[in-house]
Amino acid sequence: MGNLLQFAVAAAREMDHTTLAALLVALVSVYGLLTTFYRLFLHPIRHIPGPKLAAASYILEFYYDVIKGGKYVFEIERMHEKYGPIVRINPHQVHINDPDFYDEIYAPSSKKRDKDPTFVPKFGAPVSVIATVPHEHHRIRRSVLSSFFSKRSVVNLEPIMQEKIDLLAGRLVEAQQTSAVVKLEYAYAGLTADVISHYCYGVSEKYLEDHWPHNDLKDGLSGLGHFGHLFYFFPLLVSLTQKLPSSLVKSLDPAAYAFVKLQQKLLRAAKMTIQQQSKREGRATIFDALVDPSLPPKERTVDRLAQEAVIVLGAGTETTANTLTVASYHLLKNRDVLLKLREELKTLMPTPSSKASWSQLEQLPYLTAVVQESLRLALGSTMRSGRVARETIMYKDYAIPSGTPMISAHPFTLLNPSIFPEPRKFNPDRWIDAAEKGERLSRYAIAFSRGSRACLGMNMAYSELYLALALFARRFEFEIHETTDADLRWCADYMVPYGPDGPWSVKVKVKEVLQE
């Protein structure tokens, strides 16, 4: 082998540059042809329907997600229209558009499902829970955090939530007095970010106080979403963005700069937590749990703390704020729904300043229907997060080999017209009607995903949704300002849904603070 290598090096030295370049091109071409042949005719999922270009390469996915900007999900929709409910969307992934098969893909822990390893870079946090590939390792990491998001823990956190709700109410009163325009997505992100940052590392970021109406956490998360597709195709960019000078990143792309600033901020918080570990008692925050001495040292690194914080803060801020924004817009567009909700709330909140707990509010059937319909139309996370089974899975007549990433993106279920007639219409009554008929419409309420990797923060999100919507509907009168249905049209997938001009945005003015 050594002699052969020496011969090859010597031969290369004797070639001129043109010949060497031609040889390299030839080798790359042969490799490409062999790879294409394998993917089309020998690959384990060669029998799955779909366009040949998608089966042979990642060109289609790159073009629609990177060049066109988060549009591949709509191309996948067209594939399903042409090829049926199961399609091969790239050389190694299968997408299934069948809501009744969703629970087989996103299965409970009794059916082990690994993460698709090629998807991990998309989060920009490769050592976080959400990016952990093996089922067993994920289960260990998730168990460290799960107690913080149990229903009991969230109920215990309710005084903090109520404090932040009161701060938001104060800001809305100020907006009414000054006739200021309020961007609801930032107002709600201030609420959710203040709650989750307090829970994560013990210090509220005070977005509802010192930083109002700005929110660098929301901007940083938007930067992560903006670059998620690039991270997927070029994983080295994840570490590169951390190593480049901040000034250079800022000049190249403000969205990337916002994400880098967020990373740096969380790294500092992680280092401080580790330095002060011996002085802290108990497990009051998520960071405290992540540096517990009982965990292996490799699970208590600065990088892991910071990356876990990115994901926890992101999940605890962006999607809930997005859902509240969508809910508020549709309530204002459908005044009959708003008034019906307000009447129901009066049974628990007789005056506009009355308060009710989450446990009380979740007993209200119409408010619950509004929450479910808002979650459906907000779409949760739109990213294509795959699961990998360790055994062959049968979908109808198709065998999906072990090790194949299977995906069923949320919007395909949440906007399915056979389950939700007029799927883009805001209609909370559909949930009431289904319950009266004994139909389990909740089976298709998958905004938080399902199975062993379902959203950890589901209880916290529900609590914030109930408490914030009660405030919105019971205490204030709003009017929509320079916002139309088009602004909430789903146009792109950047982990969360984007409209024509970026993240969904709703502007309002506070017309009136309702009196006792």
Short mmCIF file of C-alpha atoms in Angstrom, two decimals:
data_model
loop_
_atom_site.label_atom_id
_atom_site.label_comp_id
_atom_site.label_asym_id
_atom_site.label_seq_id
_atom_site.Cartn_x
_atom_site.Cartn_y
_atom_site.Cartn_z
CA MET A 1 0.00 0.00 0.00
CA GLY A 2 2.84 2.37 0.87
CA ASN A 3 4.59 1.72 -2.46
CA LEU A 4 1.33 2.27 -4.33
CA LEU A 5 0.76 5.59 -2.56
CA GLN A 6 4.32 6.71 -3.32
CA PHE A 7 3.82 5.79 -6.97
CA ALA A 8 0.57 7.78 -7.14
CA VAL A 9 2.20 10.84 -5.55
CA ALA A 10 5.17 10.62 -7.92
CA ALA A 11 2.87 10.25 -10.92
CA ALA A 12 0.83 13.26 -9.84
CA ARG A 13 3.98 15.39 -9.55
CA GLU A 14 4.94 14.56 -13.13
CA MET A 15 1.57 15.66 -14.51
CA ASP A 16 0.99 19.22 -15.62
CA HIS A 17 -1.81 21.19 -13.98
CA THR A 18 -4.19 20.73 -16.91
CA THR A 19 -3.84 16.96 -16.90
CA LEU A 20 -4.21 16.79 -13.13
CA ALA A 21 -7.34 18.94 -13.25
CA ALA A 22 -8.81 16.77 -16.00
CA LEU A 23 -8.09 13.65 -13.96
CA LEU A 24 -9.79 15.11 -10.89
CA VAL A 25 -12.84 16.10 -12.95
CA ALA A 26 -12.98 12.59 -14.39
CA LEU A 27 -12.77 11.00 -10.94
CA VAL A 28 -15.49 13.27 -9.56
CA SER A 29 -17.68 12.54 -12.60
CA VAL A 30 -17.25 8.78 -12.22
CA TYR A 31 -18.03 9.04 -8.51
CA GLY A 32 -21.14 11.09 -9.28
CA LEU A 33 -22.35 8.62 -11.91
CA LEU A 34 -21.78 5.63 -9.63
CA THR A 35 -23.56 7.38 -6.74
CA THR A 36 -26.51 8.28 -8.97
CA PHE A 37 -26.71 4.72 -10.31
CA TYR A 38 -26.69 3.33 -6.77
CA ARG A 39 -29.39 5.73 -5.55
CA LEU A 40 -31.69 5.03 -8.49
CA PHE A 41 -31.26 1.28 -8.92
CA LEU A 42 -29.64 -0.26 -5.82
CA HIS A 43 -30.65 1.90 -2.84
CA PRO A 44 -32.91 0.27 -0.20
CA ILE A 45 -35.69 2.83 -0.88
CA ARG A 46 -35.43 2.74 -4.69
CA HIS A 47 -39.00 1.35 -4.82
CA ILE A 48 -40.56 4.41 -3.13
CA PRO A 49 -42.35 6.68 -5.65
CA GLY A 50 -41.08 10.17 -6.36
CA PRO A 51 -39.21 12.28 -8.91
CA LYS A 52 -35.95 10.76 -10.16
CA LEU A 53 -34.05 13.98 -9.54
CA ALA A 54 -35.03 13.92 -5.85
CA ALA A 55 -34.00 10.26 -5.59
CA ALA A 56 -30.67 10.84 -7.32
CA SER A 57 -29.49 14.02 -5.57
CA TYR A 58 -30.23 16.81 -3.12
CA ILE A 59 -30.46 19.38 -5.92
CA LEU A 60 -34.24 19.84 -5.67
CA GLU A 61 -34.18 20.22 -1.91
CA PHE A 62 -31.26 22.67 -2.04
CA TYR A 63 -32.90 24.72 -4.78
CA TYR A 64 -36.26 25.09 -3.07
CA ASP A 65 -35.03 25.50 0.52
CA VAL A 66 -31.82 27.52 0.05
CA ILE A 67 -32.17 29.33 -3.28
CA LYS A 68 -35.95 29.86 -3.24
CA GLY A 69 -36.07 30.15 0.56
CA GLY A 70 -37.93 27.49 2.56
CA LYS A 71 -40.17 26.37 -0.30
CA TYR A 72 -39.42 22.64 -0.52
CA VAL A 73 -42.39 21.74 1.67
CA PHE A 74 -44.71 23.05 -1.07
CA GLU A 75 -42.84 21.03 -3.70
CA ILE A 76 -43.35 17.97 -1.49
CA GLU A 77 -47.07 18.77 -1.46
CA ARG A 78 -47.05 18.71 -5.28
CA MET A 79 -45.16 15.39 -5.20
CA HIS A 80 -47.93 13.86 -3.09
CA GLU A 81 -50.55 15.11 -5.54
CA LYS A 82 -48.69 13.33 -8.35
CA TYR A 83 -47.23 10.20 -6.72
CA GLY A 84 -49.56 9.45 -3.80
CA PRO A 85 -49.31 9.43 0.01
CA ILE A 86 -45.71 8.16 0.20
CA VAL A 87 -42.85 9.84 -1.68
CA ARG A 88 -39.08 9.80 -1.68
CA ILE A 89 -38.13 13.44 -1.18
CA ASN A 90 -34.34 13.07 -1.39
CA PRO A 91 -31.85 10.18 -1.65
CA HIS A 92 -32.40 8.99 1.92
CA GLN A 93 -35.72 10.35 3.28
CA VAL A 94 -39.35 9.30 2.85
CA HIS A 95 -42.30 11.65 3.43
CA ILE A 96 -45.74 10.22 4.24
CA ASN A 97 -48.90 12.30 3.93
CA ASP A 98 -51.32 10.19 5.93
CA PRO A 99 -52.56 11.56 9.28
CA ASP A 100 -53.56 8.06 10.40
CA PHE A 101 -49.95 6.89 10.04
CA TYR A 102 -48.50 9.81 12.02
CA ASP A 103 -48.35 7.91 15.31
CA GLU A 104 -46.40 5.09 13.68
CA ILE A 105 -43.65 7.53 12.70
CA TYR A 106 -43.69 9.66 15.86
CA ALA A 107 -44.14 6.65 18.09
CA PRO A 108 -44.10 6.25 21.89
CA SER A 109 -40.98 5.04 23.69
CA SER A 110 -42.13 1.42 23.45
CA LYS A 111 -41.23 1.68 19.76
CA LYS A 112 -37.70 3.02 19.62
CA ARG A 113 -37.21 5.86 17.16
CA ASP A 114 -33.86 7.52 16.53
CA LYS A 115 -33.36 11.02 15.13
CA ASP A 116 -32.32 11.41 11.52
CA PRO A 117 -28.59 12.27 11.97
CA THR A 118 -28.47 14.36 8.79
CA PHE A 119 -31.07 16.69 10.30
CA VAL A 120 -29.08 17.46 13.46
CA PRO A 121 -27.05 20.45 12.11
CA LYS A 122 -30.26 22.33 11.32
CA PHE A 123 -30.73 23.27 14.97
CA GLY A 124 -27.26 24.81 15.34
CA ALA A 125 -27.06 22.90 18.64
CA PRO A 126 -25.64 19.41 17.95
CA VAL A 127 -25.32 18.32 21.61
CA SER A 128 -28.80 19.39 22.74
CA VAL A 129 -31.68 17.05 23.57
CA ILE A 130 -33.56 17.81 20.37
CA ALA A 131 -30.51 16.90 18.26
CA THR A 132 -29.64 13.70 20.12
CA VAL A 133 -29.76 10.81 17.65
CA PRO A 134 -29.95 7.49 19.59
CA HIS A 135 -33.22 6.75 21.37
CA GLU A 136 -31.47 5.66 24.58
CA HIS A 137 -29.23 8.74 24.84
CA HIS A 138 -32.15 11.02 24.07
CA ARG A 139 -34.19 9.39 26.82
CA ILE A 140 -31.41 10.03 29.38
CA ARG A 141 -31.03 13.68 28.38
CA ARG A 142 -34.78 14.26 28.26
CA SER A 143 -35.25 12.78 31.74
CA VAL A 144 -32.98 15.48 33.20
CA LEU A 145 -35.38 18.16 31.98
CA SER A 146 -38.77 16.46 32.03
CA SER A 147 -39.57 17.20 35.69
CA PHE A 148 -39.28 20.95 35.01
CA PHE A 149 -42.09 20.74 32.47
CA SER A 150 -44.48 18.42 34.29
CA LYS A 151 -47.93 19.82 34.92
CA ARG A 152 -47.21 20.14 38.64
CA SER A 153 -44.01 22.13 38.00
CA VAL A 154 -45.77 24.44 35.57
CA VAL A 155 -48.60 25.04 38.06
CA ASN A 156 -45.97 25.96 40.65
CA LEU A 157 -44.51 28.42 38.15
CA GLU A 158 -47.87 30.13 37.65
CA PRO A 159 -47.17 33.06 40.04
CA ILE A 160 -44.18 34.00 37.86
CA MET A 161 -46.33 33.70 34.74
CA GLN A 162 -49.04 35.84 36.30
CA GLU A 163 -46.45 38.46 37.23
CA LYS A 164 -45.35 38.61 33.58
CA ILE A 165 -48.98 38.68 32.40
CA ASP A 166 -49.51 41.73 34.63
CA LEU A 167 -46.43 43.41 33.14
CA LEU A 168 -47.79 42.77 29.64
CA ALA A 169 -51.14 44.21 30.69
CA GLY A 170 -49.37 47.33 31.94
CA ARG A 171 -47.60 47.74 28.60
CA LEU A 172 -50.90 47.42 26.75
CA VAL A 173 -52.47 50.06 29.01
CA GLU A 174 -49.56 52.39 28.15
CA ALA A 175 -50.09 51.67 24.45
CA GLN A 176 -53.74 52.66 24.78
CA GLN A 177 -52.83 55.90 26.52
CA THR A 178 -50.24 56.84 23.87
CA SER A 179 -52.07 55.42 20.83
CA ALA A 180 -48.97 53.36 20.10
CA VAL A 181 -48.94 50.56 17.55
CA VAL A 182 -48.17 47.20 19.15
CA LYS A 183 -46.53 44.35 17.27
CA LEU A 184 -48.19 41.39 18.92
CA GLU A 185 -45.49 38.91 17.98
CA TYR A 186 -42.96 40.99 19.97
CA ALA A 187 -45.36 41.64 22.85
CA TYR A 188 -46.06 37.94 23.26
CA ALA A 189 -42.42 36.99 22.73
CA GLY A 190 -41.56 39.36 25.57
CA LEU A 191 -43.96 37.47 27.81
CA THR A 192 -42.81 33.97 26.85
CA ALA A 193 -39.11 34.88 26.83
CA ASP A 194 -39.29 36.44 30.29
CA VAL A 195 -40.95 33.31 31.68
CA ILE A 196 -38.64 30.75 30.08
CA SER A 197 -35.42 32.70 30.75
CA HIS A 198 -36.34 32.89 34.45
CA TYR A 199 -36.94 29.15 34.44
CA CYS A 200 -33.84 28.37 32.39
CA TYR A 201 -31.12 30.19 34.31
CA GLY A 202 -32.88 32.01 37.13
CA VAL A 203 -32.76 35.53 35.72
CA SER A 204 -35.60 37.04 33.73
CA GLU A 205 -34.41 38.88 30.65
CA LYS A 206 -36.97 41.63 31.40
CA TYR A 207 -38.11 42.05 27.82
CA LEU A 208 -41.41 43.40 29.13
CA GLU A 209 -39.55 45.95 31.25
CA ASP A 210 -36.10 47.17 30.23
CA HIS A 211 -36.12 46.13 26.56
CA TRP A 212 -39.72 46.81 25.49
CA PRO A 213 -40.68 46.59 22.67
CA HIS A 214 -37.45 45.02 21.35
CA ASN A 215 -36.46 41.38 21.78
CA ASP A 216 -32.99 40.22 20.76
CA LEU A 217 -33.89 36.65 21.73
CA LYS A 218 -36.68 36.58 19.15
CA ASP A 219 -34.36 38.16 16.58
CA GLY A 220 -31.68 35.58 17.35
CA LEU A 221 -34.14 32.71 16.98
CA SER A 222 -35.26 34.14 13.66
CA GLY A 223 -31.61 34.14 12.65
CA LEU A 224 -31.35 30.45 13.53
CA GLY A 225 -34.44 29.69 11.47
CA HIS A 226 -33.09 31.75 8.61
CA PHE A 227 -29.86 29.75 8.54
CA GLY A 228 -31.30 26.34 9.39
CA HIS A 229 -31.42 25.25 5.75
CA LEU A 230 -27.80 26.25 5.19
CA PHE A 231 -26.72 24.44 8.36
CA TYR A 232 -28.46 21.31 7.03
CA PHE A 233 -26.47 21.31 3.79
CA PHE A 234 -23.24 22.75 5.22
CA PRO A 235 -22.85 21.54 8.85
CA LEU A 236 -19.44 23.21 9.22
CA LEU A 237 -21.21 26.59 9.15
CA VAL A 238 -22.53 25.89 12.66
CA SER A 239 -19.05 26.16 14.20
CA LEU A 240 -17.86 28.72 11.65
CA THR A 241 -20.50 31.26 12.68
CA GLN A 242 -19.13 31.05 16.23
CA LYS A 243 -15.52 31.59 15.16
CA LEU A 244 -15.91 34.48 12.74
CA PRO A 245 -15.57 38.01 14.16
CA SER A 246 -18.97 39.38 15.13
CA SER A 247 -18.41 42.51 13.07
CA LEU A 248 -17.85 40.40 9.95
CA VAL A 249 -20.96 38.31 10.58
CA LYS A 250 -22.98 41.49 11.12
CA SER A 251 -21.82 42.94 7.81
CA LEU A 252 -22.60 39.67 6.00
CA ASP A 253 -26.07 39.07 7.43
CA PRO A 254 -27.92 40.77 10.32
CA ALA A 255 -30.02 37.64 10.97
CA ALA A 256 -26.91 35.51 11.43
CA TYR A 257 -25.43 38.21 13.68
CA ALA A 258 -28.52 38.11 15.91
CA PHE A 259 -28.11 34.36 16.28
CA VAL A 260 -24.38 34.64 17.02
CA LYS A 261 -25.09 37.27 19.70
CA LEU A 262 -27.62 34.92 21.26
CA GLN A 263 -25.07 32.08 21.26
CA GLN A 264 -22.43 34.28 22.91
CA LYS A 265 -24.88 35.49 25.53
CA LEU A 266 -25.87 31.94 26.46
CA LEU A 267 -22.26 30.78 26.54
CA ARG A 268 -21.54 33.47 29.14
CA ALA A 269 -24.55 32.37 31.19
CA ALA A 270 -23.44 28.73 30.97
CA LYS A 271 -19.89 29.55 32.11
CA MET A 272 -21.24 31.53 35.06
CA THR A 273 -23.50 28.64 36.09
CA ILE A 274 -20.60 26.18 36.07
CA GLN A 275 -18.35 28.59 37.99
CA GLN A 276 -20.99 29.12 40.68
CA GLN A 277 -22.06 25.49 40.86
CA SER A 278 -20.60 24.86 44.31
CA LYS A 279 -22.43 27.91 45.73
CA ARG A 280 -25.86 26.90 44.43
CA GLU A 281 -28.23 24.62 46.27
CA GLY A 282 -30.88 22.35 44.81
CA ARG A 283 -32.17 22.34 41.24
CA ALA A 284 -34.11 25.59 41.01
CA THR A 285 -33.39 26.18 37.32
CA ILE A 286 -32.84 24.12 34.19
CA PHE A 287 -29.16 25.11 34.23
CA ASP A 288 -28.87 23.77 37.79
CA ALA A 289 -30.21 20.41 36.60
CA LEU A 290 -27.81 20.32 33.66
CA VAL A 291 -24.75 20.76 35.91
CA ASP A 292 -25.86 18.24 38.53
CA PRO A 293 -22.73 16.38 39.70
CA SER A 294 -24.52 13.06 39.28
CA LEU A 295 -24.38 13.52 35.50
CA PRO A 296 -21.33 12.35 33.53
CA PRO A 297 -18.78 15.18 32.95
CA LYS A 298 -19.37 15.15 29.17
CA GLU A 299 -23.02 16.01 29.86
CA ARG A 300 -22.05 19.09 31.92
CA THR A 301 -19.93 21.05 29.45
CA VAL A 302 -20.32 24.75 28.71
CA ASP A 303 -21.24 23.99 25.10
CA ARG A 304 -23.97 21.60 26.11
CA LEU A 305 -25.50 24.06 28.57
CA ALA A 306 -25.43 26.87 26.03
CA GLN A 307 -26.86 24.73 23.25
CA GLU A 308 -29.60 23.34 25.46
CA ALA A 309 -30.46 26.90 26.40
CA VAL A 310 -30.80 27.88 22.73
CA ILE A 311 -33.31 25.10 22.18
CA VAL A 312 -35.23 25.55 25.46
CA LEU A 313 -35.44 29.32 25.03
CA GLY A 314 -36.38 28.93 21.38
CA ALA A 315 -39.10 26.38 21.99
CA GLY A 316 -40.34 28.31 25.01
CA THR A 317 -40.46 31.64 23.22
CA GLU A 318 -41.09 31.45 19.49
CA THR A 319 -43.84 28.90 18.89
CA THR A 320 -46.05 29.96 21.82
CA ALA A 321 -45.74 33.64 20.90
CA ASN A 322 -46.53 32.71 17.31
CA THR A 323 -49.67 30.86 18.37
CA LEU A 324 -50.83 33.76 20.56
CA THR A 325 -50.29 36.14 17.64
CA VAL A 326 -52.34 33.96 15.30
CA ALA A 327 -55.08 33.54 17.91
CA SER A 328 -55.32 37.28 18.57
CA TYR A 329 -55.57 38.14 14.88
CA HIS A 330 -58.36 35.66 14.24
CA LEU A 331 -60.28 36.72 17.34
CA LEU A 332 -60.19 40.31 16.12
CA LYS A 333 -61.22 39.26 12.60
CA ASN A 334 -64.10 37.17 13.97
CA ARG A 335 -65.81 39.38 16.52
CA ASP A 336 -68.61 36.88 17.09
CA VAL A 337 -66.00 34.39 18.30
CA LEU A 338 -64.36 37.03 20.51
CA LEU A 339 -67.66 38.03 22.12
CA LYS A 340 -68.65 34.40 22.69
CA LEU A 341 -65.28 33.77 24.33
CA ARG A 342 -65.62 36.90 26.46
CA GLU A 343 -69.02 35.79 27.73
CA GLU A 344 -67.60 32.42 28.73
CA LEU A 345 -64.66 34.06 30.49
CA LYS A 346 -67.04 36.18 32.56
CA THR A 347 -68.11 33.01 34.39
CA LEU A 348 -64.61 32.88 35.91
CA MET A 349 -63.59 36.52 35.54
CA PRO A 350 -66.65 38.63 36.42
CA THR A 351 -64.70 41.88 36.02
CA PRO A 352 -62.03 42.73 33.42
CA SER A 353 -59.35 42.81 36.11
CA SER A 354 -60.38 39.46 37.60
CA LYS A 355 -57.87 36.64 37.43
CA ALA A 356 -58.27 32.92 36.94
CA SER A 357 -55.78 30.09 37.15
CA TRP A 358 -54.76 27.81 34.31
CA SER A 359 -56.50 24.85 35.99
CA GLN A 360 -59.73 26.89 36.05
CA LEU A 361 -59.40 28.25 32.52
CA GLU A 362 -58.73 24.87 30.91
CA GLN A 363 -62.17 23.73 32.10
CA LEU A 364 -63.82 26.28 29.78
CA PRO A 365 -64.85 24.40 26.61
CA TYR A 366 -64.96 27.36 24.23
CA LEU A 367 -61.61 28.78 25.36
CA THR A 368 -60.16 25.29 24.93
CA ALA A 369 -61.58 25.16 21.41
CA VAL A 370 -60.03 28.57 20.63
CA VAL A 371 -56.66 27.34 21.92
CA GLN A 372 -56.82 24.16 19.83
CA GLU A 373 -57.86 26.00 16.68
CA SER A 374 -55.10 28.57 17.20
CA LEU A 375 -52.49 25.84 17.62
CA ARG A 376 -53.74 24.22 14.43
CA LEU A 377 -53.52 27.36 12.31
CA ALA A 378 -50.20 28.45 13.85
CA LEU A 379 -48.78 25.11 12.58
CA GLY A 380 -46.32 24.67 15.45
CA SER A 381 -42.96 23.88 13.89
CA THR A 382 -43.01 23.45 10.11
CA MET A 383 -39.58 21.80 9.85
CA ARG A 384 -39.28 18.26 8.52
CA SER A 385 -38.05 16.40 11.59
CA GLY A 386 -37.63 12.72 10.72
CA ARG A 387 -37.70 9.56 12.82
CA VAL A 388 -35.70 6.42 12.12
CA ALA A 389 -37.06 2.97 13.01
CA ARG A 390 -34.72 0.11 13.78
CA GLU A 391 -36.99 -2.38 12.06
CA THR A 392 -38.76 -2.50 8.70
CA ILE A 393 -42.00 -0.52 8.77
CA MET A 394 -44.87 -1.34 6.43
CA TYR A 395 -46.93 1.48 4.97
CA LYS A 396 -49.68 -0.13 2.89
CA ASP A 397 -47.78 -2.18 0.28
CA TYR A 398 -44.49 -0.34 0.79
CA ALA A 399 -41.72 -1.69 3.00
CA ILE A 400 -39.70 1.12 4.58
CA PRO A 401 -36.32 -0.42 5.48
CA SER A 402 -34.80 0.01 8.93
CA GLY A 403 -32.57 3.06 9.12
CA THR A 404 -34.73 5.10 6.73
CA PRO A 405 -35.76 8.56 7.99
CA MET A 406 -39.56 8.86 7.87
CA ILE A 407 -41.24 12.27 7.96
CA SER A 408 -44.77 13.61 8.17
CA ALA A 409 -44.53 17.40 8.44
CA HIS A 410 -47.14 18.98 10.74
CA PRO A 411 -48.93 21.14 8.15
CA PHE A 412 -49.94 18.08 6.12
CA THR A 413 -52.11 16.95 9.04
CA LEU A 414 -53.11 20.31 10.53
CA LEU A 415 -54.33 21.64 7.16
CA ASN A 416 -55.78 18.37 5.88
CA PRO A 417 -59.23 19.18 4.40
CA SER A 418 -60.56 15.65 4.96
CA ILE A 419 -60.06 16.13 8.71
CA PHE A 420 -60.53 19.89 8.99
CA PRO A 421 -63.02 21.10 6.33
CA GLU A 422 -62.13 24.60 5.11
CA PRO A 423 -58.75 24.07 6.81
CA ARG A 424 -57.59 27.69 6.63
CA LYS A 425 -60.75 29.01 8.27
CA PHE A 426 -60.62 29.89 11.97
CA ASN A 427 -63.47 27.85 13.38
CA PRO A 428 -63.25 26.89 17.08
CA ASP A 429 -66.72 25.33 16.85
CA ARG A 430 -65.28 22.42 14.88
CA TRP A 431 -63.72 21.15 18.13
CA ILE A 432 -66.98 21.58 20.07
CA ASP A 433 -68.99 19.82 17.35
CA ALA A 434 -66.52 16.93 17.15
CA ALA A 435 -66.67 16.40 20.92
CA GLU A 436 -70.49 16.36 20.87
CA LYS A 437 -70.41 13.73 18.10
CA GLY A 438 -67.89 11.62 19.98
CA GLU A 439 -65.21 12.19 17.34
CA ARG A 440 -61.60 12.26 18.56
CA LEU A 441 -60.46 15.31 16.63
CA SER A 442 -57.74 15.72 19.26
CA ARG A 443 -56.03 12.71 17.66
CA TYR A 444 -54.95 15.06 14.90
CA ALA A 445 -53.91 17.91 17.21
CA ILE A 446 -50.20 17.39 16.59
CA ALA A 447 -48.81 20.93 16.90
CA PHE A 448 -46.54 19.71 19.72
CA SER A 449 -45.63 16.53 17.80
CA ARG A 450 -46.16 13.14 19.43
CA GLY A 451 -44.36 10.16 20.85
CA SER A 452 -41.17 9.86 22.86
CA ARG A 453 -39.75 13.07 21.37
CA ALA A 454 -42.84 15.27 21.64
CA CYS A 455 -42.37 18.86 22.78
CA LEU A 456 -41.14 18.93 26.38
CA GLY A 457 -42.67 22.33 27.05
CA MET A 458 -46.24 21.47 26.10
CA ASN A 459 -47.67 22.13 29.57
CA MET A 460 -45.89 25.47 29.85
CA ALA A 461 -47.16 26.47 26.42
CA TYR A 462 -50.74 25.55 27.30
CA SER A 463 -50.56 27.51 30.53
CA GLU A 464 -49.29 30.63 28.74
CA LEU A 465 -51.88 30.27 25.98
CA TYR A 466 -54.80 30.06 28.40
CA LEU A 467 -53.60 32.86 30.68
CA ALA A 468 -52.62 35.28 27.89
CA LEU A 469 -55.74 34.73 25.79
CA ALA A 470 -57.90 35.30 28.86
CA LEU A 471 -56.17 38.66 29.35
CA PHE A 472 -56.48 39.55 25.66
CA ALA A 473 -60.18 38.76 25.39
CA ARG A 474 -61.41 39.91 28.80
CA ARG A 475 -59.52 43.11 29.53
CA PHE A 476 -58.92 44.97 26.26
CA GLU A 477 -60.52 46.05 23.01
CA PHE A 478 -58.11 46.10 20.07
CA GLU A 479 -58.22 47.10 16.44
CA ILE A 480 -56.08 45.59 13.70
CA HIS A 481 -53.59 48.05 12.22
CA GLU A 482 -52.12 47.65 8.72
CA THR A 483 -52.37 43.85 8.84
CA THR A 484 -54.33 41.58 6.50
CA ASP A 485 -54.85 37.86 5.95
CA ALA A 486 -51.99 38.00 3.45
CA ASP A 487 -49.54 38.83 6.25
CA LEU A 488 -50.40 35.50 7.92
CA ARG A 489 -50.29 33.48 4.73
CA TRP A 490 -47.85 30.59 5.02
CA CYS A 491 -45.20 31.18 2.37
CA ALA A 492 -42.02 29.53 3.66
CA ASP A 493 -40.65 27.02 6.15
CA TYR A 494 -37.90 28.39 8.38
CA MET A 495 -38.54 25.96 11.25
CA VAL A 496 -41.61 28.09 11.98
CA PRO A 497 -43.99 29.42 9.31
CA TYR A 498 -42.98 32.60 7.50
CA GLY A 499 -45.22 34.99 5.63
CA PRO A 500 -44.38 36.93 2.47
CA ASP A 501 -42.17 39.38 4.38
CA GLY A 502 -40.66 37.17 7.07
CA PRO A 503 -41.96 35.87 10.41
CA TRP A 504 -45.70 36.33 10.88
CA SER A 505 -46.46 39.79 12.20
CA VAL A 506 -49.68 41.37 13.50
CA LYS A 507 -49.97 45.06 14.35
CA VAL A 508 -52.75 46.35 16.58
CA LYS A 509 -53.84 49.43 18.47
CA VAL A 510 -55.39 49.20 21.92
CA LYS A 511 -58.77 50.93 21.53
CA GLU A 512 -59.99 50.57 25.07
CA VAL A 513 -59.12 49.20 28.47
CA LEU A 514 -62.35 47.59 29.63
CA GLN A 515 -63.67 48.91 32.92
CA GLU A 516 -65.15 47.15 35.93
#
